[in-house]
Coordinates of C-alpha atoms in Angstrom, one line a residue:
Chain A
M11 CA -6.4 9.9 33.9
A12 CA -4.2 6.9 32.9
R13 CA -5.6 4.2 34.8
A14 CA -3.3 2.7 37.7
V15 CA -1.8 -0.6 37.1
T16 CA 0.8 -3.0 39.2
P17 CA 4.5 -3.2 38.3
Q18 CA 3.8 -6.7 37.4
R19 CA 1.0 -5.9 35.4
K20 CA 3.0 -3.8 33.7
A21 CA 5.5 -5.9 33.2
I22 CA 4.1 -8.9 31.7
N23 CA 2.7 -6.0 29.1
T24 CA 6.0 -4.6 28.4
I25 CA 6.8 -8.9 27.5
A26 CA 4.3 -10.1 25.8
A27 CA 4.4 -6.4 23.7
W28 CA 8.4 -6.4 23.2
I29 CA 7.7 -10.2 22.2
I30 CA 5.6 -10.0 19.9
G31 CA 7.5 -6.6 18.6
L32 CA 10.2 -8.2 18.0
L33 CA 8.8 -11.4 16.1
I34 CA 6.9 -8.9 13.7
F35 CA 10.2 -7.0 12.6
F36 CA 12.1 -10.3 12.9
P37 CA 12.1 -10.7 9.0
I38 CA 13.7 -6.8 8.6
L39 CA 16.2 -7.9 11.3
W40 CA 17.5 -10.8 9.7
T41 CA 17.7 -9.2 6.1
I42 CA 20.3 -6.2 7.4
L43 CA 22.0 -9.0 9.1
T44 CA 21.8 -11.1 6.7
S45 CA 23.5 -8.0 4.2
F46 CA 26.7 -8.3 5.8
K47 CA 27.4 -11.5 5.8
T48 CA 29.1 -14.0 3.7
E49 CA 27.1 -15.8 0.9
A50 CA 28.6 -19.4 2.6
A51 CA 27.3 -17.5 6.3
A52 CA 24.2 -16.2 4.9
V53 CA 23.0 -19.9 4.3
A54 CA 24.9 -21.9 7.3
F55 CA 23.0 -24.0 9.9
P56 CA 22.6 -23.0 12.6
P57 CA 22.1 -20.0 11.5
Q58 CA 24.2 -17.1 12.7
F59 CA 23.0 -14.3 14.4
L60 CA 25.5 -12.0 15.4
N61 CA 28.8 -14.1 15.9
F62 CA 29.9 -14.1 12.2
D63 CA 32.7 -12.0 10.3
W64 CA 31.3 -8.5 9.2
T65 CA 31.9 -7.5 5.9
F66 CA 30.6 -4.8 3.4
E67 CA 31.2 -6.8 0.4
N68 CA 28.1 -7.1 -0.5
Y69 CA 27.4 -3.6 -0.3
T70 CA 30.0 -3.1 -3.4
T71 CA 28.8 -5.5 -5.3
V72 CA 25.7 -5.0 -6.0
Q73 CA 26.1 -1.4 -6.3
E74 CA 28.8 -3.1 -9.4
R75 CA 27.5 -5.2 -10.4
S76 CA 24.0 -3.6 -11.5
S77 CA 24.3 -0.2 -10.7
Y78 CA 22.2 -0.3 -8.1
F79 CA 22.3 3.7 -7.5
R80 CA 21.2 4.6 -10.7
H81 CA 17.8 2.1 -10.1
F82 CA 17.7 4.3 -6.3
W83 CA 18.3 7.5 -8.5
N84 CA 14.8 6.5 -10.6
S85 CA 13.2 5.8 -7.4
V86 CA 13.8 9.4 -6.1
V87 CA 13.0 10.9 -9.5
I88 CA 9.5 9.3 -9.8
S89 CA 8.5 8.8 -6.3
L90 CA 9.6 12.7 -5.8
G91 CA 8.5 13.9 -9.3
S92 CA 5.0 12.1 -9.0
T93 CA 4.3 13.9 -5.5
V94 CA 5.1 17.5 -6.2
I95 CA 3.5 17.2 -9.8
G96 CA 0.2 15.9 -7.5
L97 CA 0.6 18.3 -5.3
I98 CA 0.8 21.6 -7.6
I99 CA -2.2 20.5 -9.4
A100 CA -3.9 19.3 -5.8
V101 CA -3.4 22.3 -3.6
P102 CA -5.2 24.5 -5.4
A103 CA -8.1 22.3 -5.3
A104 CA -8.2 21.2 -2.6
W105 CA -7.9 24.7 -1.0
A106 CA -11.0 25.9 -3.2
M107 CA -13.1 23.1 -1.6
A108 CA -12.3 23.4 1.7
F109 CA -12.7 27.3 1.5
V110 CA -14.7 28.1 -0.7
P111 CA -17.4 24.9 -0.6
G112 CA -19.9 24.6 -3.1
K113 CA -23.0 22.2 -3.0
Q114 CA -21.4 19.5 -5.3
T115 CA -18.0 19.6 -3.2
K116 CA -18.6 16.3 -1.2
N117 CA -19.9 14.5 -4.6
V118 CA -16.7 15.7 -6.7
L119 CA -14.5 14.4 -3.1
M120 CA -16.5 11.5 -3.4
W121 CA -15.8 10.9 -7.0
M122 CA -12.3 11.2 -6.9
L123 CA -12.1 8.7 -3.9
S124 CA -14.1 6.2 -6.4
T125 CA -11.7 6.3 -8.9
K126 CA -9.2 4.7 -6.4
M127 CA -11.3 1.6 -6.9
L128 CA -10.9 0.8 -10.3
P129 CA -8.2 -2.0 -10.4
P130 CA -5.2 -1.0 -12.1
V131 CA -5.0 -4.3 -13.7
G132 CA -7.9 -3.9 -16.0
V133 CA -6.7 -0.2 -17.4
L134 CA -3.0 -2.0 -18.2
I135 CA -3.9 -2.9 -21.6
P136 CA -4.7 0.3 -22.6
I137 CA -1.7 2.0 -20.9
Y138 CA 0.7 0.0 -22.3
L139 CA -0.4 0.3 -25.6
L140 CA -0.6 4.0 -24.7
F141 CA 3.2 4.0 -23.4
R142 CA 4.3 2.1 -26.0
Q143 CA 2.8 4.7 -29.3
F144 CA 4.0 7.4 -27.3
G145 CA 7.5 6.0 -26.5
L146 CA 6.9 6.4 -22.9
L147 CA 7.5 3.0 -22.2
D148 CA 10.9 2.1 -19.3
T149 CA 10.9 5.8 -19.2
R150 CA 11.0 7.8 -15.9
T151 CA 8.2 11.0 -17.6
G152 CA 5.7 8.0 -18.1
L153 CA 6.3 6.0 -14.5
V154 CA 5.8 9.7 -13.2
I155 CA 2.7 10.6 -15.2
V156 CA 1.4 7.1 -13.9
L157 CA 1.9 7.8 -10.6
T158 CA 0.8 11.7 -9.8
L159 CA -2.4 10.3 -11.3
M160 CA -2.7 7.2 -9.6
N161 CA -2.0 9.3 -6.4
L162 CA -4.1 12.3 -6.8
P163 CA -7.5 11.4 -5.2
I164 CA -5.4 10.7 -2.0
I165 CA -3.2 14.1 -1.9
V166 CA -6.3 15.9 -2.8
W167 CA -8.2 13.8 0.3
M168 CA -5.7 14.6 2.4
L169 CA -4.7 18.0 1.6
Y170 CA -8.6 18.7 2.3
T171 CA -8.5 17.1 5.5
Y172 CA -5.8 19.5 6.7
F173 CA -7.0 22.6 4.9
R174 CA -10.5 22.1 6.2
E175 CA -8.6 22.7 9.8
I176 CA -7.6 25.8 9.3
P177 CA -10.0 28.6 10.8
V178 CA -11.8 30.6 8.7
D179 CA -12.1 33.5 11.7
I180 CA -8.3 34.1 11.4
L181 CA -9.0 35.5 8.0
E182 CA -11.3 37.6 9.1
A183 CA -9.7 39.0 11.6
A184 CA -6.9 39.8 9.3
R185 CA -9.4 41.2 7.4
M186 CA -10.8 43.6 9.4
D187 CA -7.3 44.9 10.6
G188 CA -6.3 46.0 6.8
A189 CA -4.7 42.9 5.7
S190 CA -4.4 42.8 1.9
L191 CA -5.6 38.9 0.3
R192 CA -1.3 38.9 -1.0
K193 CA -0.6 38.9 3.0
E194 CA -3.4 37.3 3.7
I195 CA -2.4 34.5 1.8
I196 CA 1.8 34.6 2.8
Y197 CA 1.6 35.5 6.0
I198 CA -1.4 33.6 6.9
L199 CA -2.7 31.1 5.3
T200 CA 0.6 29.8 4.2
P201 CA 1.9 29.2 7.4
M202 CA -1.0 27.4 8.6
A203 CA -0.8 25.2 5.7
V204 CA 2.9 23.9 5.4
P205 CA 2.7 21.0 8.2
G206 CA -0.7 20.0 5.9
I207 CA 1.3 19.8 2.9
A208 CA 4.6 18.6 4.2
S209 CA 2.7 15.3 5.9
T210 CA 1.0 15.0 2.4
L211 CA 4.4 15.3 0.6
L212 CA 5.9 12.2 3.2
L213 CA 3.2 10.0 2.7
N214 CA 3.1 10.4 -1.2
V215 CA 6.6 9.9 -1.5
I216 CA 6.3 6.9 0.8
L217 CA 3.4 5.1 -1.5
S218 CA 5.3 6.0 -4.6
W219 CA 8.4 4.2 -3.9
N220 CA 6.7 1.0 -2.7
E221 CA 4.2 1.3 -5.7
A222 CA 4.8 -2.1 -7.6
F223 CA 1.9 -2.9 -10.0
W224 CA 2.9 -0.3 -12.9
T225 CA 6.6 0.0 -11.8
L226 CA 6.7 -3.6 -12.5
N227 CA 5.0 -3.4 -15.7
L228 CA 6.2 -0.2 -17.3
T229 CA 9.9 -0.3 -17.4
A230 CA 12.8 -3.0 -17.8
A231 CA 16.4 -1.9 -17.8
K232 CA 16.6 1.7 -17.7
A233 CA 14.2 3.5 -15.8
A234 CA 13.5 0.3 -13.5
P235 CA 12.9 1.8 -9.7
L236 CA 14.1 -0.2 -6.7
T237 CA 10.8 -2.4 -6.7
A238 CA 11.7 -3.5 -10.0
F239 CA 14.9 -3.9 -9.9
I240 CA 14.7 -6.0 -6.6
A241 CA 12.7 -8.6 -8.7
S242 CA 15.2 -9.3 -10.7
Y243 CA 16.4 -11.1 -7.9
S244 CA 14.1 -13.5 -8.2
S245 CA 15.7 -15.7 -10.6
P246 CA 18.8 -15.7 -9.6
E247 CA 22.1 -17.6 -10.4
G248 CA 24.3 -19.4 -7.3
L249 CA 24.3 -18.1 -4.1
F250 CA 22.5 -14.8 -3.7
Y251 CA 21.2 -14.8 -0.3
A252 CA 23.8 -11.6 0.8
K253 CA 23.1 -9.3 -2.1
L254 CA 19.6 -10.0 -2.2
S255 CA 20.0 -8.6 1.4
A256 CA 22.0 -5.7 1.1
A257 CA 19.8 -4.4 -2.3
S258 CA 16.8 -4.8 0.1
T259 CA 18.4 -2.7 3.4
M260 CA 19.3 -0.2 0.9
A261 CA 15.7 -0.3 -0.7
I262 CA 14.0 -0.1 2.3
A263 CA 16.1 1.4 5.0
P264 CA 14.9 5.4 3.6
I265 CA 11.2 4.4 3.0
L266 CA 12.0 3.0 6.6
I267 CA 13.3 6.1 8.4
L268 CA 11.2 8.5 6.9
G269 CA 7.6 5.8 7.1
W270 CA 8.6 6.1 11.3
F271 CA 8.2 9.7 11.0
S272 CA 5.1 9.8 9.3
Q273 CA 2.7 7.5 11.8
K274 CA 0.2 9.6 12.5
Q275 CA -0.1 11.2 8.9
L276 CA -0.2 7.8 7.5
V277 CA -3.7 6.6 9.7
R278 CA -4.8 10.1 8.3
G279 CA -4.2 9.9 5.4
L280 CA -5.1 6.0 4.1
T281 CA -8.0 6.7 5.8
F282 CA -9.3 9.7 4.1
G283 CA -9.7 11.7 7.0
A284 CA -12.2 9.2 8.5
V285 CA -9.8 8.1 11.6
K286 CA -7.9 10.5 12.7
Chain B
M30 CA -19.7 33.9 2.5
A31 CA -19.0 33.1 -0.6
T32 CA -19.0 35.2 -3.4
Q33 CA -19.7 34.9 -7.2
H34 CA -16.2 36.0 -7.5
S35 CA -15.0 33.5 -5.6
R36 CA -16.9 30.5 -6.8
S37 CA -15.6 30.9 -10.0
A38 CA -12.1 31.2 -9.1
A39 CA -12.7 28.3 -6.9
R40 CA -13.8 26.4 -10.2
V41 CA -10.9 27.4 -12.3
M42 CA -8.8 26.1 -9.2
I43 CA -10.3 22.9 -9.1
S44 CA -10.4 21.9 -13.3
P45 CA -7.5 20.5 -13.6
A46 CA -7.8 18.5 -11.0
V47 CA -11.2 17.0 -11.9
L48 CA -10.2 17.3 -15.5
L49 CA -7.3 15.5 -15.3
L50 CA -9.0 12.3 -13.0
L51 CA -11.8 11.8 -15.8
A52 CA -9.3 11.5 -18.5
W53 CA -7.4 9.0 -16.3
M54 CA -10.4 7.2 -15.5
L55 CA -12.3 7.5 -19.2
I56 CA -9.9 7.2 -21.4
P57 CA -8.5 4.0 -20.5
L58 CA -11.5 2.6 -19.4
G59 CA -13.1 2.9 -22.8
M60 CA -10.0 1.9 -24.8
T61 CA -10.2 -1.2 -22.4
L62 CA -14.1 -1.8 -23.3
Y63 CA -13.7 -1.1 -26.7
F64 CA -10.2 -3.5 -27.0
S65 CA -12.6 -6.1 -24.8
F66 CA -15.1 -6.6 -28.6
Q67 CA -12.0 -7.0 -30.8
R68 CA -9.7 -10.1 -31.8
Y69 CA -6.9 -8.7 -30.8
N70 CA -3.2 -10.3 -30.5
L71 CA 0.3 -7.9 -30.4
L72 CA 1.8 -11.2 -32.2
M73 CA -0.5 -11.1 -35.1
P74 CA -0.8 -7.8 -36.8
G75 CA -3.6 -6.6 -39.2
A76 CA -7.1 -6.2 -38.7
H77 CA -8.7 -6.4 -35.4
P78 CA -12.1 -7.6 -36.3
W79 CA -14.9 -6.9 -34.0
V80 CA -16.0 -10.7 -32.6
G81 CA -18.7 -9.4 -29.9
L82 CA -18.9 -11.3 -26.9
M83 CA -16.3 -13.7 -27.9
N84 CA -13.5 -13.0 -25.7
Y85 CA -15.8 -12.6 -22.6
K86 CA -17.2 -15.8 -23.6
L87 CA -13.6 -17.8 -23.6
F88 CA -12.7 -15.7 -20.5
I89 CA -15.2 -17.0 -18.4
Q90 CA -15.2 -20.5 -19.8
N91 CA -11.3 -20.9 -19.4
P92 CA -11.1 -23.0 -15.7
A93 CA -8.1 -20.4 -14.6
F94 CA -10.9 -17.8 -14.5
W95 CA -12.8 -19.8 -11.9
T96 CA -9.8 -20.9 -10.2
A97 CA -8.4 -17.1 -10.3
L98 CA -11.7 -16.4 -8.5
I99 CA -11.6 -18.1 -5.6
N100 CA -7.9 -17.2 -5.3
T101 CA -8.5 -13.7 -5.2
L102 CA -11.8 -14.3 -2.4
L103 CA -9.5 -16.6 -0.4
L104 CA -6.4 -13.7 -0.5
V105 CA -8.3 -10.9 0.1
G106 CA -10.8 -13.0 3.3
G107 CA -7.8 -14.6 4.1
V108 CA -5.4 -11.2 4.7
L109 CA -8.5 -9.2 6.2
I110 CA -9.4 -11.8 9.2
A111 CA -5.7 -12.4 9.7
T112 CA -5.4 -8.4 10.0
V113 CA -8.5 -7.7 11.1
V114 CA -8.3 -10.2 14.0
L115 CA -4.7 -10.0 14.9
G116 CA -4.4 -6.0 14.4
V117 CA -7.6 -5.4 17.5
L118 CA -5.7 -8.0 19.7
L119 CA -2.7 -6.3 19.1
A120 CA -3.7 -2.6 19.5
I121 CA -5.3 -3.5 22.9
L122 CA -1.8 -4.5 23.6
L123 CA -0.2 -1.7 22.0
D124 CA -2.6 0.1 24.5
Q125 CA -1.4 -0.9 27.7
P126 CA 1.1 0.9 29.6
M127 CA 4.3 -0.6 29.1
W128 CA 7.9 0.1 29.1
G129 CA 9.0 1.6 25.7
Q130 CA 5.9 1.3 24.2
G131 CA 7.0 3.8 21.2
I132 CA 9.8 1.9 20.0
V133 CA 7.5 -1.2 20.3
R134 CA 5.2 0.5 18.0
I135 CA 7.7 1.2 15.9
L136 CA 9.1 -2.3 15.5
V137 CA 5.3 -3.4 14.9
I138 CA 4.6 -0.9 11.9
A139 CA 7.9 -1.5 9.7
P140 CA 6.6 -4.1 7.5
F141 CA 4.2 -1.6 6.4
F142 CA 7.3 0.2 4.5
V143 CA 8.9 -2.5 3.3
M144 CA 8.2 -2.6 -0.7
P145 CA 6.1 -5.2 -2.0
T146 CA 9.1 -7.2 -4.1
V147 CA 11.6 -6.7 -1.0
S148 CA 9.1 -8.4 1.3
A149 CA 8.2 -11.4 -0.7
L150 CA 11.7 -12.2 -1.8
V151 CA 13.4 -11.8 1.9
W152 CA 9.9 -14.6 2.7
K153 CA 10.1 -16.7 -0.4
N154 CA 13.7 -17.2 0.2
L155 CA 15.9 -16.4 3.7
F156 CA 12.9 -18.0 5.3
M157 CA 10.8 -20.6 3.2
N158 CA 13.1 -22.0 0.8
P159 CA 12.9 -25.8 1.7
V160 CA 17.2 -26.0 1.5
N161 CA 18.3 -22.9 2.7
G162 CA 15.6 -20.8 4.7
L163 CA 15.5 -20.4 8.1
F164 CA 12.0 -22.2 8.4
A165 CA 14.1 -25.2 6.8
W166 CA 16.5 -25.0 9.9
L167 CA 13.8 -24.8 12.6
L168 CA 11.0 -27.1 11.3
P169 CA 12.7 -30.5 12.3
K170 CA 14.0 -28.7 15.4
L171 CA 10.6 -28.6 16.6
G172 CA 10.1 -31.8 15.3
M173 CA 8.5 -31.5 12.2
A174 CA 9.1 -32.5 8.7
P175 CA 10.5 -29.8 6.0
Y176 CA 8.2 -28.2 4.0
D177 CA 8.4 -26.5 0.9
F178 CA 5.7 -23.5 1.7
L179 CA 5.4 -21.8 -1.5
T180 CA 5.2 -24.9 -3.8
Q181 CA 3.0 -26.7 -1.5
A182 CA 0.7 -24.4 -0.2
P183 CA 1.4 -21.5 -2.7
L184 CA -2.1 -19.7 -2.0
A185 CA -1.6 -19.7 1.6
S186 CA 1.9 -19.0 2.3
I187 CA 1.2 -15.4 -0.2
T188 CA -1.6 -15.0 2.2
F189 CA 0.6 -15.0 5.0
I190 CA 3.2 -12.7 3.3
V191 CA 0.6 -9.6 2.5
S192 CA -0.8 -10.2 6.1
W193 CA 2.8 -9.6 7.4
Q194 CA 2.5 -6.5 4.9
W195 CA -0.5 -5.2 5.9
L196 CA -0.9 -6.2 10.0
P197 CA 0.6 -2.5 10.3
F198 CA -1.7 -1.0 8.6
A199 CA -4.4 -2.5 11.2
T200 CA -3.0 -2.4 13.9
L201 CA -2.2 1.8 13.5
I202 CA -5.4 2.6 12.9
L203 CA -7.3 0.6 15.4
L204 CA -4.6 1.7 18.0
T205 CA -5.4 5.2 16.8
A206 CA -9.3 4.5 17.6
I207 CA -8.9 2.7 20.7
Q208 CA -7.3 5.5 21.9
S209 CA -9.6 7.5 21.2
L210 CA -12.0 5.7 23.7
D211 CA -13.7 6.9 26.9
S212 CA -11.8 5.7 29.9
E213 CA -13.9 6.5 32.5
Q214 CA -16.8 4.4 30.8
M215 CA -14.3 1.6 31.0
E216 CA -13.3 2.1 34.5
A217 CA -17.4 2.0 35.0
A218 CA -17.8 -0.8 33.7
E219 CA -14.8 -2.4 35.8
M220 CA -16.6 -1.1 38.6
D221 CA -19.9 -2.5 37.9
G222 CA -18.3 -5.6 37.9
A223 CA -18.0 -6.6 34.2
S224 CA -15.5 -9.1 32.9
A225 CA -12.5 -8.5 30.6
L226 CA -14.4 -10.2 27.9
S227 CA -17.6 -8.4 27.8
R228 CA -16.1 -4.9 28.3
F229 CA -14.2 -6.3 25.1
W230 CA -17.2 -7.0 23.7
Y231 CA -20.1 -4.6 25.1
I232 CA -17.2 -1.7 24.8
T233 CA -14.1 -1.8 22.6
L234 CA -15.8 -3.5 20.1
P235 CA -18.5 -1.7 19.0
H236 CA -16.2 1.3 19.8
L237 CA -14.1 0.4 16.8
S238 CA -16.4 -0.8 14.5
R239 CA -16.2 2.5 12.3
A240 CA -12.3 1.8 12.3
I241 CA -12.7 -1.7 11.4
T242 CA -14.9 -0.4 8.3
V243 CA -12.6 1.6 7.3
V244 CA -9.5 -0.7 7.6
V245 CA -11.8 -3.4 5.6
L246 CA -13.0 -1.2 3.1
I247 CA -9.2 0.2 2.2
Q248 CA -7.2 -3.1 2.6
T249 CA -9.8 -4.8 0.4
I250 CA -8.7 -1.8 -2.6
F251 CA -5.4 -2.6 -2.5
L252 CA -5.9 -6.3 -2.0
L253 CA -8.0 -7.0 -4.8
S254 CA -4.7 -5.7 -6.7
V255 CA -2.2 -7.7 -5.0
F256 CA 0.4 -8.3 -8.2
A257 CA 4.0 -8.2 -7.0
E258 CA 4.4 -10.8 -4.0
I259 CA 3.2 -13.6 -6.6
L260 CA 4.9 -12.2 -9.6
V261 CA 8.3 -12.5 -7.7
T262 CA 7.4 -16.1 -5.6
T263 CA 5.3 -18.2 -7.6
N264 CA 4.3 -16.8 -11.4
G265 CA 0.9 -17.3 -10.3
G266 CA 2.0 -21.2 -9.9
P267 CA 2.2 -24.5 -9.5
G268 CA -0.3 -24.4 -12.0
N269 CA -2.5 -21.6 -11.1
A270 CA -2.5 -22.6 -7.7
S271 CA -1.7 -19.3 -6.4
T272 CA -3.0 -17.0 -9.8
N273 CA -5.4 -13.8 -8.6
L274 CA -7.1 -12.1 -11.0
T275 CA -4.9 -9.1 -11.5
Y276 CA -2.2 -11.7 -12.3
L277 CA -4.7 -14.0 -14.8
V278 CA -5.1 -10.1 -16.1
Y279 CA -1.7 -9.7 -16.7
A280 CA -0.4 -13.0 -18.0
R281 CA -2.9 -12.8 -20.6
S282 CA -2.5 -9.4 -21.6
L283 CA 1.5 -9.1 -21.2
L284 CA 2.8 -12.5 -21.3
N285 CA 0.1 -14.2 -24.4
F286 CA 0.1 -10.4 -25.7
D287 CA -3.6 -11.1 -26.0
V288 CA -5.1 -7.6 -25.9
G289 CA -8.3 -8.4 -26.7
G290 CA -9.0 -11.2 -23.9
G291 CA -7.2 -9.5 -21.6
S292 CA -9.0 -6.1 -22.0
A293 CA -12.7 -8.5 -21.0
G294 CA -10.6 -10.0 -18.6
G295 CA -9.8 -6.0 -17.2
V296 CA -13.3 -5.5 -17.8
I297 CA -14.9 -8.2 -15.5
A298 CA -11.9 -7.2 -12.8
I299 CA -13.3 -3.7 -12.9
I300 CA -17.1 -5.2 -12.8
L301 CA -16.0 -7.4 -9.3
A302 CA -14.4 -4.5 -8.0
N303 CA -17.3 -2.3 -8.0
I304 CA -19.2 -5.1 -6.7
V305 CA -17.0 -5.2 -4.3
A306 CA -16.9 -1.7 -3.9
I307 CA -20.6 -1.1 -3.7
F308 CA -21.3 -3.1 -0.6
L309 CA -18.3 -1.4 1.4
M310 CA -19.1 1.8 0.6
R311 CA -22.8 1.1 1.6
A312 CA -21.3 -0.6 5.1
I313 CA -19.1 2.6 5.4
G314 CA -21.7 5.3 4.6
K315 CA -23.6 4.2 7.7
N316 CA -20.5 4.0 9.8
L317 CA -18.8 7.2 8.6
D318 CA -22.3 9.4 8.5
A319 CA -22.3 8.7 12.1

């Protein structure tokens, strides 16, 4: 039951929340606006909010000068690749732990969580040297391997919390009705598991897309995803605000949209099911 | 009922994930440990003589280590305090009845989805740049002197940027927790004449303790490893003013090619992270079992 509030109270809440929300969002909005300005307008004082000559020039410049889409494609391949491979390894594991829990299941899950406590910098040198040895530096394959392993615990945990919610009774009922194991999996379990798998996929793509330790340290030019490409703007020449903004807008737009769809899964996935 | 057959099938299904993670942990860890006892620099080919604890001694005796350690604690602590305090307040506000709640929520969580290199560079250039940044225009308007944030207060500026990235996460989790608060209990307290402040202190805050613990644990894991934000804004400088442990080990390893020293630093970083993890897991263990 919602508590009754006066319209004044509601109006005050609304104004306060909108002001704070817009303040928090402002840097993103400002980046998007700046991406449509000329370089001169981007640094003009007083700042021009909407009253500038809109241009798409920066977007074409960024692509022409630095083949933006190659880095975009690297990001897509790396984040999707590591997520899909991670799911292929994690689905059976999470499935078995959720439906055939043994004495060790809890311990195995906790141990997997503990591997996330390992700071990446602690294994930077071995990974770097191994990659150099096997020719994996600056390759998408190499990053897919590292990101798959890095996110595997989160994938297993997330799937586990989803699978555990599938009522097992329904399987017994199906068995009574004479369903075979194959039919059980195809007609009953799979449809019930798909939403959980989809949420896990979504969250993991977001995490991999934004991963910025391994992507920065293990790539140079060829396999660099957007995180590393954007970092190249840290030592710029000349006026570059509008171009930086255009590159940034394109880098965050897809994930911002995916992210807004995944609010609920985010809470659950990143808290390892502790908060739902 | 799990049969013997399904048990062994389960083991087969779990083993790839377990074996891969085991390898991912043990092989690099073993190598880091192994290198940390050698004099080994990539620029100096040849043998890697065994030097015992020399690398550790050098790493710890270097004043940069202590600066980095303190910076790490300040950065993690600062971001935790900012995000938890503001996150609680923001979650309470967002839980109130209002118009356009869904849209405000979307605005508030957006920074979390911005990749670290983008948010750091946007703040650095579009806002904090002492000549062209928005703050350079705004501060004189407010009667304040211009300020070069990333040079004069590098660590505080980075703490601010990272807090902006993590505030949405804290808010979202705390909001989820607040929404599960029993509203009847609140109403009863209200009718008994409890003030808003005491309702917050005696009902809301205890209810949130579990969610706050979770936020602290998870953010700490990520915050100990802040890297990209430092790399693209200050490169750890000026001097070592904004170098954290992760960045120090990176600089030692990949900028100075000092495999031995970098490995020793890596081992120290792992030990410190584990100390924090033990404390947090203990605190959380109490909270999570309940």
